[in-house]
GROMACS .gro file of N, CA and C in nm:
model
  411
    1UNK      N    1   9.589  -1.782   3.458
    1UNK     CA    2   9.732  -1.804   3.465
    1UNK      C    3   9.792  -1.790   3.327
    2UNK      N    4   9.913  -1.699   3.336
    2UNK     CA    5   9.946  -1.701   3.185
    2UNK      C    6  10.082  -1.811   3.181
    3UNK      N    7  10.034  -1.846   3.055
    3UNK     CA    8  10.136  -1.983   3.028
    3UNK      C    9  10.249  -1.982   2.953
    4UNK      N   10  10.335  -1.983   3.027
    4UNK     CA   11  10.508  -1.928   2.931
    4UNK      C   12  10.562  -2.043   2.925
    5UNK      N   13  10.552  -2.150   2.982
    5UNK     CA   14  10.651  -2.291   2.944
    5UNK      C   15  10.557  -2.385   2.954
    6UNK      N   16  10.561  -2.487   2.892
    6UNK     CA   17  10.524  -2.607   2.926
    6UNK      C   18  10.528  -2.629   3.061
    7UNK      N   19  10.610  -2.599   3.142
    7UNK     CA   20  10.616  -2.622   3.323
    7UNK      C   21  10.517  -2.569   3.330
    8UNK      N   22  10.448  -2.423   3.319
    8UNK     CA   23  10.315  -2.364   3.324
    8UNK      C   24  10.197  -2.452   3.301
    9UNK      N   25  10.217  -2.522   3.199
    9UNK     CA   26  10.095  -2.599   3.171
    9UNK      C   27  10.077  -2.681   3.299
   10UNK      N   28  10.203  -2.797   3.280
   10UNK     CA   29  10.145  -2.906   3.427
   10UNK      C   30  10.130  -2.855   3.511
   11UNK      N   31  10.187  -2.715   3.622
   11UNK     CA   32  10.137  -2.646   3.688
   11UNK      C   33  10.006  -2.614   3.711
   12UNK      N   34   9.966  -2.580   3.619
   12UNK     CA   35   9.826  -2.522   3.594
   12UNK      C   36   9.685  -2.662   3.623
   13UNK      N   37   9.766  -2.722   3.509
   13UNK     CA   38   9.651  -2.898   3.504
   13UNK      C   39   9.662  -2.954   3.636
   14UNK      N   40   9.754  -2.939   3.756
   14UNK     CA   41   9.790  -3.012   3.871
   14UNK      C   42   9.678  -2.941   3.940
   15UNK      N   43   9.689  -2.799   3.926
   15UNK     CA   44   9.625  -2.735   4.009
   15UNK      C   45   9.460  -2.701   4.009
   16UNK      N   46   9.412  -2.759   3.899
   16UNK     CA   47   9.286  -2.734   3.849
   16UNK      C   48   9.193  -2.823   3.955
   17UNK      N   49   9.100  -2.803   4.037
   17UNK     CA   50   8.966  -2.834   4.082
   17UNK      C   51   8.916  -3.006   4.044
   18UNK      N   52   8.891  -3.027   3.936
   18UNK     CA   53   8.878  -3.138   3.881
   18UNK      C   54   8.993  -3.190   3.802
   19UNK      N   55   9.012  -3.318   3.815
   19UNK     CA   56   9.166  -3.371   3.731
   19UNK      C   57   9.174  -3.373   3.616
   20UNK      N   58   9.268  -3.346   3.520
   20UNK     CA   59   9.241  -3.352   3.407
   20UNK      C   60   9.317  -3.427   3.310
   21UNK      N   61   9.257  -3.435   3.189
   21UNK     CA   62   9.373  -3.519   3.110
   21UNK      C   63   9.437  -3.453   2.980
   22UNK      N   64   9.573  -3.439   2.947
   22UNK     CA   65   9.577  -3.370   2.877
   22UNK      C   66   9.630  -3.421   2.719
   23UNK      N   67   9.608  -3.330   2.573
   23UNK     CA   68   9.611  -3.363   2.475
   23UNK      C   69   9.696  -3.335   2.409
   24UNK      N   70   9.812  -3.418   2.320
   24UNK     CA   71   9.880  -3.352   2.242
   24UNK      C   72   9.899  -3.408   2.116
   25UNK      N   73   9.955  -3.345   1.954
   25UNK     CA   74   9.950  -3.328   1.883
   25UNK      C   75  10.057  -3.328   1.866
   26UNK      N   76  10.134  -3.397   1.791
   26UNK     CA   77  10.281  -3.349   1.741
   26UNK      C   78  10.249  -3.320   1.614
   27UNK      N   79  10.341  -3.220   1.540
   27UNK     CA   80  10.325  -3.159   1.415
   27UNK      C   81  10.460  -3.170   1.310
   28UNK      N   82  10.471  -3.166   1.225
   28UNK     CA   83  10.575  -3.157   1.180
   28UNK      C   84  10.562  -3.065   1.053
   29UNK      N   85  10.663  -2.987   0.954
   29UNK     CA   86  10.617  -2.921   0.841
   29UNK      C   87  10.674  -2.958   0.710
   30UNK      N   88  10.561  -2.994   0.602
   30UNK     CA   89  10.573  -3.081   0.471
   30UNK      C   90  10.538  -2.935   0.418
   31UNK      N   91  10.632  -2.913   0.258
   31UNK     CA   92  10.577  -2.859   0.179
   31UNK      C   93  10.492  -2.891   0.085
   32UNK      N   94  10.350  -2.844   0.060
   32UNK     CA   95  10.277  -2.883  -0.026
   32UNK      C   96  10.311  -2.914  -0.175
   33UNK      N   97  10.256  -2.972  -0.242
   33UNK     CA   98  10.288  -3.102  -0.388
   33UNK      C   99  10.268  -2.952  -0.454
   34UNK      N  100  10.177  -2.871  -0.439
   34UNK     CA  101  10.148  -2.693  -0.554
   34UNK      C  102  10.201  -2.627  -0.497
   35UNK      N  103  10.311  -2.627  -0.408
   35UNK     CA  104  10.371  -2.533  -0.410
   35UNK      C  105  10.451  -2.406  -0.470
   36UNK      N  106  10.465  -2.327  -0.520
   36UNK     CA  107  10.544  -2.228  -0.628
   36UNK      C  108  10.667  -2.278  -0.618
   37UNK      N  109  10.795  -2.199  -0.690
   37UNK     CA  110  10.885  -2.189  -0.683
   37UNK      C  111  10.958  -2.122  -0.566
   38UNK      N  112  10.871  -1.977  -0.524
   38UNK     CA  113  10.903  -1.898  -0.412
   38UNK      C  114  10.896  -1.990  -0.289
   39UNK      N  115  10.769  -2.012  -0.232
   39UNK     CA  116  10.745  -2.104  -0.182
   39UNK      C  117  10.877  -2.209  -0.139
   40UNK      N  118  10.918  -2.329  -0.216
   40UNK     CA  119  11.018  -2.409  -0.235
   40UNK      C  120  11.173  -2.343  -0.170
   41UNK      N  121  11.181  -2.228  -0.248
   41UNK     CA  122  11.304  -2.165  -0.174
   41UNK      C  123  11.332  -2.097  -0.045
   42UNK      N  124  11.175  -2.085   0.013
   42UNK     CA  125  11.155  -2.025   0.110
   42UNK      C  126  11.193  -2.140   0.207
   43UNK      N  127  11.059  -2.273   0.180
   43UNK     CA  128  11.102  -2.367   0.218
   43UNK      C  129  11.236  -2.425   0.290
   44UNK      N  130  11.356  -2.418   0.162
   44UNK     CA  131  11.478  -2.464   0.190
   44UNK      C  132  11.529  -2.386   0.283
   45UNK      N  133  11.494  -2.273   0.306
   45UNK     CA  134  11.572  -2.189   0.367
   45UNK      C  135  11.533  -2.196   0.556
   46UNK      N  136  11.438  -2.326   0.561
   46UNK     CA  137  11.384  -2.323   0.692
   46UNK      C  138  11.257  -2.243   0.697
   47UNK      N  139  11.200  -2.188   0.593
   47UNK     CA  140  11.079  -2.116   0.626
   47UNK      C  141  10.948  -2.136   0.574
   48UNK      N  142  10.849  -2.128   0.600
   48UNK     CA  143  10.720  -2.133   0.582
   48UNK      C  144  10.702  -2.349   0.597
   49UNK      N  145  10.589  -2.358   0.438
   49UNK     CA  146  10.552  -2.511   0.471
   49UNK      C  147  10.416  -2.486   0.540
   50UNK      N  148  10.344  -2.651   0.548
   50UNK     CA  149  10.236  -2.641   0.613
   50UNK      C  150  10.292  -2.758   0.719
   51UNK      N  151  10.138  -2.712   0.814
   51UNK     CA  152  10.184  -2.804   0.951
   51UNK      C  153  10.123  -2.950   0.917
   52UNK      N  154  10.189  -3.063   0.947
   52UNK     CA  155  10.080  -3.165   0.911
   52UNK      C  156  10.096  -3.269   1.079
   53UNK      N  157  10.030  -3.284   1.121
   53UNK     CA  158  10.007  -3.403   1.228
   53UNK      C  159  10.072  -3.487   1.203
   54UNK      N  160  10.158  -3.540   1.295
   54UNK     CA  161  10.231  -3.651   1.290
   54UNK      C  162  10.208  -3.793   1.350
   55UNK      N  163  10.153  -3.734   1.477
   55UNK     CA  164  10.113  -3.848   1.597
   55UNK      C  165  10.066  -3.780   1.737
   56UNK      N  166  10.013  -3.848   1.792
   56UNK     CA  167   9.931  -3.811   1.926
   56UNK      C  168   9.930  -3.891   2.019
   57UNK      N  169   9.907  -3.836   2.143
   57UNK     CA  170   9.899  -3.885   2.269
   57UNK      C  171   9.807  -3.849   2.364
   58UNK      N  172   9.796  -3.880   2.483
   58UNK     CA  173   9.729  -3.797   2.581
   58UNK      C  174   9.771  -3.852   2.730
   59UNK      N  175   9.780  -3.784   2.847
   59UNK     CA  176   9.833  -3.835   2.958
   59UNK      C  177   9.764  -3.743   3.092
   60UNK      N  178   9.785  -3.748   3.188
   60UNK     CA  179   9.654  -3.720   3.277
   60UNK      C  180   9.815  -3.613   3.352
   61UNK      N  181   9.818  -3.522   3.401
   61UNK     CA  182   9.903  -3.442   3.457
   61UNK      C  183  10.014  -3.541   3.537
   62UNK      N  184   9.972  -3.630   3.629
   62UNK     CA  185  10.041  -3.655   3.668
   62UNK      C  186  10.161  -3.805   3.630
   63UNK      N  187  10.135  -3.827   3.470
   63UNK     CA  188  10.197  -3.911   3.452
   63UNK      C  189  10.341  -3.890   3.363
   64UNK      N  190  10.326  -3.735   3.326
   64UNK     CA  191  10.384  -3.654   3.306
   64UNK      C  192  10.480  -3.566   3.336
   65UNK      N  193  10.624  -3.600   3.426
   65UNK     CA  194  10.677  -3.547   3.505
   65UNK      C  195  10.726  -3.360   3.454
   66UNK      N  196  10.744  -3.369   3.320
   66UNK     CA  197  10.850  -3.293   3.276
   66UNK      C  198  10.834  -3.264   3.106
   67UNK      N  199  10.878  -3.192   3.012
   67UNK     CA  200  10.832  -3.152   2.889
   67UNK      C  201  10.958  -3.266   2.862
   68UNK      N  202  11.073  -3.270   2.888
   68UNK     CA  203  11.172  -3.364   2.847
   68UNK      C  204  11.107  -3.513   2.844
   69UNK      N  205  11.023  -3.517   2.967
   69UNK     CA  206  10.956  -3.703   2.970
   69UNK      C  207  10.912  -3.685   2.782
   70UNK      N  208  10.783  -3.600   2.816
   70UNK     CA  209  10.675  -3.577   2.676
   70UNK      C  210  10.795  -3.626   2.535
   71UNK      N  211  10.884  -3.546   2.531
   71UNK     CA  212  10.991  -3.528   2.398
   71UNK      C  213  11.088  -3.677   2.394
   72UNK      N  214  11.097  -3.718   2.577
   72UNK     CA  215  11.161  -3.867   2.496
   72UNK      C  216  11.053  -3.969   2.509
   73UNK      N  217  10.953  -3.943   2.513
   73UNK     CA  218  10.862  -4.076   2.483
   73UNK      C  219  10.820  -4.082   2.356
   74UNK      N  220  10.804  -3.911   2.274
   74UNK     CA  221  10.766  -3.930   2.162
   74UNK      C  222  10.904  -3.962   2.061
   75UNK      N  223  10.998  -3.949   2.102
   75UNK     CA  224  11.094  -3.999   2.012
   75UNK      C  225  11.107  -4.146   1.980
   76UNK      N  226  11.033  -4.237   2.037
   76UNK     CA  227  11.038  -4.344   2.050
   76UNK      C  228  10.934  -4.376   1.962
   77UNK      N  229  10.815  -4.291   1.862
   77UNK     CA  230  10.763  -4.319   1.825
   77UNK      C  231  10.794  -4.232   1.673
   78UNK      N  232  10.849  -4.145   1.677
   78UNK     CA  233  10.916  -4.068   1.552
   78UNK      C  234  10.984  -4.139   1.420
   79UNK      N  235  10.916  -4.175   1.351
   79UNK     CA  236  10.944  -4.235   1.199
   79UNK      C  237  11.069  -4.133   1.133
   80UNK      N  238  11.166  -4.214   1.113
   80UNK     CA  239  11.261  -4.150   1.020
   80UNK      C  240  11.243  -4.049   0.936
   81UNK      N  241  11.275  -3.928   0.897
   81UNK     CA  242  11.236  -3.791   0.792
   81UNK      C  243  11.104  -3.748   0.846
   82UNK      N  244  11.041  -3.804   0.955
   82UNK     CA  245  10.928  -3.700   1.013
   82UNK      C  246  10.919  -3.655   1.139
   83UNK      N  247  11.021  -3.578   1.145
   83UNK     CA  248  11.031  -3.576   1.278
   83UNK      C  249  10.915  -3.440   1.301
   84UNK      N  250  10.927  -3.441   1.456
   84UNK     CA  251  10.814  -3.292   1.480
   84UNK      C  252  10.880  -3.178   1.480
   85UNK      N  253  10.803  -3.026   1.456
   85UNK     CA  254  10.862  -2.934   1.506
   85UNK      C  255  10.798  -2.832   1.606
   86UNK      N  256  10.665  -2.936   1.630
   86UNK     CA  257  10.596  -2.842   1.732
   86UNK      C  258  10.495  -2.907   1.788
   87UNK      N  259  10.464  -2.905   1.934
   87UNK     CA  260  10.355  -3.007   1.955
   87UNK      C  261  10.236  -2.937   2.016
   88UNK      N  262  10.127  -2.934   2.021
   88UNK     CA  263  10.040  -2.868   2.054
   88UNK      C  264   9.965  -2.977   2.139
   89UNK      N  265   9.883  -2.871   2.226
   89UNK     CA  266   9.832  -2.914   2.381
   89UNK      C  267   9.734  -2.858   2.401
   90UNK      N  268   9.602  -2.940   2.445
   90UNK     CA  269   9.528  -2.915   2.501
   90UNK      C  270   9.495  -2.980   2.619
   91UNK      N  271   9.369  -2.931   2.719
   91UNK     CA  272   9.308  -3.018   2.819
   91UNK      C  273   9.177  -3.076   2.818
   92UNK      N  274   9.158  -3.118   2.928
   92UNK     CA  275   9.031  -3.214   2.898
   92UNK      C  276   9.023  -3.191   3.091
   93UNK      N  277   8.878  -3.165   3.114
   93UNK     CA  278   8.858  -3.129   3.299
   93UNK      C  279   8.747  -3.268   3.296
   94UNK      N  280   8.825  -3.365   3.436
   94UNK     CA  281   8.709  -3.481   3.463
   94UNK      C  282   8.525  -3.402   3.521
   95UNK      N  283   8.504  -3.435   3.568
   95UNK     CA  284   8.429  -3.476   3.641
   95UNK      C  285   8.421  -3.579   3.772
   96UNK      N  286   8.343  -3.463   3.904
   96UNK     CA  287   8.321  -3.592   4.034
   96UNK      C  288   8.438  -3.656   4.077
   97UNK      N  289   8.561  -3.545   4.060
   97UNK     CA  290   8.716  -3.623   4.133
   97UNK      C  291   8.719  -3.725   4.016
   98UNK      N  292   8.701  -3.780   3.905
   98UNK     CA  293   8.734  -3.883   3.777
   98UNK      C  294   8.773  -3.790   3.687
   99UNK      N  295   8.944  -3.826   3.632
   99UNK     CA  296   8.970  -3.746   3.528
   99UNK      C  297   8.911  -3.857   3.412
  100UNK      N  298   8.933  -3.753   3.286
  100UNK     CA  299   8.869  -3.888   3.164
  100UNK      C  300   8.972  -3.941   3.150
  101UNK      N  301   8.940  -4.051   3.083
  101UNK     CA  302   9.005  -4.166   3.008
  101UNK      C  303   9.098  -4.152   2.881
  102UNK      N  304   9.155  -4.261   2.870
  102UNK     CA  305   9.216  -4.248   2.755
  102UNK      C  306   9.083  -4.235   2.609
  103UNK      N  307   9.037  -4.355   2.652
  103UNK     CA  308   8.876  -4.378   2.586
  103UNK      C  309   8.832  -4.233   2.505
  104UNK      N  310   8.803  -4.171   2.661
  104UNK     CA  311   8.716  -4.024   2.651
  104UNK      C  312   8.837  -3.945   2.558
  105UNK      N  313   8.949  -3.964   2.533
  105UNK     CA  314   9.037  -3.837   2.466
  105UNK      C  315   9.032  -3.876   2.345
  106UNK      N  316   8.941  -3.991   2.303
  106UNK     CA  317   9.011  -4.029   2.166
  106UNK      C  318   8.964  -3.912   2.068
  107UNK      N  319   8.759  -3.914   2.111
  107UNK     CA  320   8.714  -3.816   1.967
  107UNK      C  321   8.790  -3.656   1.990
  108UNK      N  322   8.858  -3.625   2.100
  108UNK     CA  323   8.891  -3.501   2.131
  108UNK      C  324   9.039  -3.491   2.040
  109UNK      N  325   9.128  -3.584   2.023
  109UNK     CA  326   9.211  -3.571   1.991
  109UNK      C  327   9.189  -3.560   1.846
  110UNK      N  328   9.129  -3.688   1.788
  110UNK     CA  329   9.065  -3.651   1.672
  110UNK      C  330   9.002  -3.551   1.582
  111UNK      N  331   8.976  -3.478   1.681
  111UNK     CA  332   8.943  -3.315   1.661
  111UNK      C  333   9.047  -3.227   1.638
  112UNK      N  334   9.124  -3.236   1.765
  112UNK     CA  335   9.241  -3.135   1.734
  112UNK      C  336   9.358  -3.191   1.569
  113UNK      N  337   9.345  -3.352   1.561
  113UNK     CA  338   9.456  -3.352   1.434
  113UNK      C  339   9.328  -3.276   1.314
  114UNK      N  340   9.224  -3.284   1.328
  114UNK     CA  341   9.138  -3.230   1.220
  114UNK      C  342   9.163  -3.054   1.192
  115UNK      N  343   9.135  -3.058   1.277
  115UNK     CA  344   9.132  -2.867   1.309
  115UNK      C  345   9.299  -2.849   1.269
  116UNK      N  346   9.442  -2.857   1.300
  116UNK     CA  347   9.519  -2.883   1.336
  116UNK      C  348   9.551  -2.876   1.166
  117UNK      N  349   9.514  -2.934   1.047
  117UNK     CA  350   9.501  -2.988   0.927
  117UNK      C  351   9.423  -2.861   0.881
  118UNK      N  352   9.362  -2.824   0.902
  118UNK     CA  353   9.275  -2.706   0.866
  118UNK      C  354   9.305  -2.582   0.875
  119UNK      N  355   9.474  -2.571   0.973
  119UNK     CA  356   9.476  -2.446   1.041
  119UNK      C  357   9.399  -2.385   1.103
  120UNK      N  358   9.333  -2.460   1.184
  120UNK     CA  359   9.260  -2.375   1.306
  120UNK      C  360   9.282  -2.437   1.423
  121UNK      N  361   9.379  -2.348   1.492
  121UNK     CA  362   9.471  -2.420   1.600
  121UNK      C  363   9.421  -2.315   1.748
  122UNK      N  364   9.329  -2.216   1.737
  122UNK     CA  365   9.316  -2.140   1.838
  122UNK      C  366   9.266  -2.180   1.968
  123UNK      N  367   9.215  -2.289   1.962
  123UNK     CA  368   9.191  -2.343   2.142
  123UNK      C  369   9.305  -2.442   2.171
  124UNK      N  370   9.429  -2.446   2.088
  124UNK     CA  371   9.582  -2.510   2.131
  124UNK      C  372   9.643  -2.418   2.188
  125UNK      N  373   9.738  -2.472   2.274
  125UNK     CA  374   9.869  -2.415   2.300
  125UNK      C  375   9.971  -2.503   2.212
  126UNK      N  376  10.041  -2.411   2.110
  126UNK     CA  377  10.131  -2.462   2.056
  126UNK      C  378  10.304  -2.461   2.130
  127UNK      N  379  10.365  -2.547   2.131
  127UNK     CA  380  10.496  -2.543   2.250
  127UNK      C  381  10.654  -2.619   2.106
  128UNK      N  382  10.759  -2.519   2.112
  128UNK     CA  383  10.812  -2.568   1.999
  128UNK      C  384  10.925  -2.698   2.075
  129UNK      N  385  11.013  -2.712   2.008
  129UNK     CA  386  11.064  -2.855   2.089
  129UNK      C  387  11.177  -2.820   2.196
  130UNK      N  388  11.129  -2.710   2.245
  130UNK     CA  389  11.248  -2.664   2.377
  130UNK      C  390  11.124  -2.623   2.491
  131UNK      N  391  10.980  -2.634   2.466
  131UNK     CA  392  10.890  -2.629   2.532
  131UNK      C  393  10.851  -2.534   2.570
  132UNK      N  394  10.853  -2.402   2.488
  132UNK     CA  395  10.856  -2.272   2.473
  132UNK      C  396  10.683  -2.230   2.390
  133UNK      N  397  10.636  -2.169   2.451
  133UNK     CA  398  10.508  -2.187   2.374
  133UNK      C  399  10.559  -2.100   2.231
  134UNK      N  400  10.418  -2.140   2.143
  134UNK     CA  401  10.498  -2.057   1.968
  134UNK      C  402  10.385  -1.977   1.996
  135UNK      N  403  10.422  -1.833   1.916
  135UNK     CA  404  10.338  -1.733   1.868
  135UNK      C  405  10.278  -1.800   1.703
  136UNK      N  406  10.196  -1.829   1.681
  136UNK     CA  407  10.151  -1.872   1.528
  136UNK      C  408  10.049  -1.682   1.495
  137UNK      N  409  10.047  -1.693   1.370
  137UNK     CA  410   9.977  -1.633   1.327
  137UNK      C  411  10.076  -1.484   1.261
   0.00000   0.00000   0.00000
């Protein structure tokens, strides 16, 4: 299934065989402390920066009505001057009709803010804050 909205995603996770739980990442973009001068102005201008993790969650498809639920629950957790500009998503498939746990998502999530920090985001779907997946790269 190719995935053009966030609606695609829960679509997809509803419909999967085994239940699943899914992962997200909010991101936001800090310019680095060595940054150049170019860099900086690019910056101001809305462009470039690195991605840095902001905060995370995880929720099982169906607790999840809508990309709007996702965006006002995390606003409720959004610290002043950090807000996100992109949240990235992954899944997680139960086992035996049992989706995993919150438990089970922790080292997974932990992974993705690692990787995520590293720029290596290729087993994410990145979705920007209108729930539009992003082209990175």
């Amino acid at each position: 299934m190719n995935i053009a909205s966030f609606d695609d995603l829960l679509v997809a996770a509803r419909q999967q065989p085994e239940p699943q739980r899914l992962l997200f990442v909010f991101a936001g973009v800090e310019l680095p402390d060595d940054a150049t001068e170019a860099q900086r102005a690019r910056f101001e201008q809305g462009q470039g920066g690195a991605l840095v993790p902001l905060m995370c969650v995880d929720k099982t498809p169906q607790e999840l009505p809508s990309f709007a639920a996702l965006v006002a629950e995390a606003q409720q957790f959004t610290a002043p001057g950090h807000d996100w500009v992109m949240v990235f998503a992954a899944a997680m498939s139960g086992t035996l009709n049992q989706a995993p746990t919150s438990a089970d998502a922790e080292a997974p999530l932990q992974r993705m803010v690692d990787a995520i920090k590293r720029g290596a985001m290729d087993g994410f779907i990145p979705f920007d804050r209108q729930g539009q997946p992003v082209r990175l790269g």
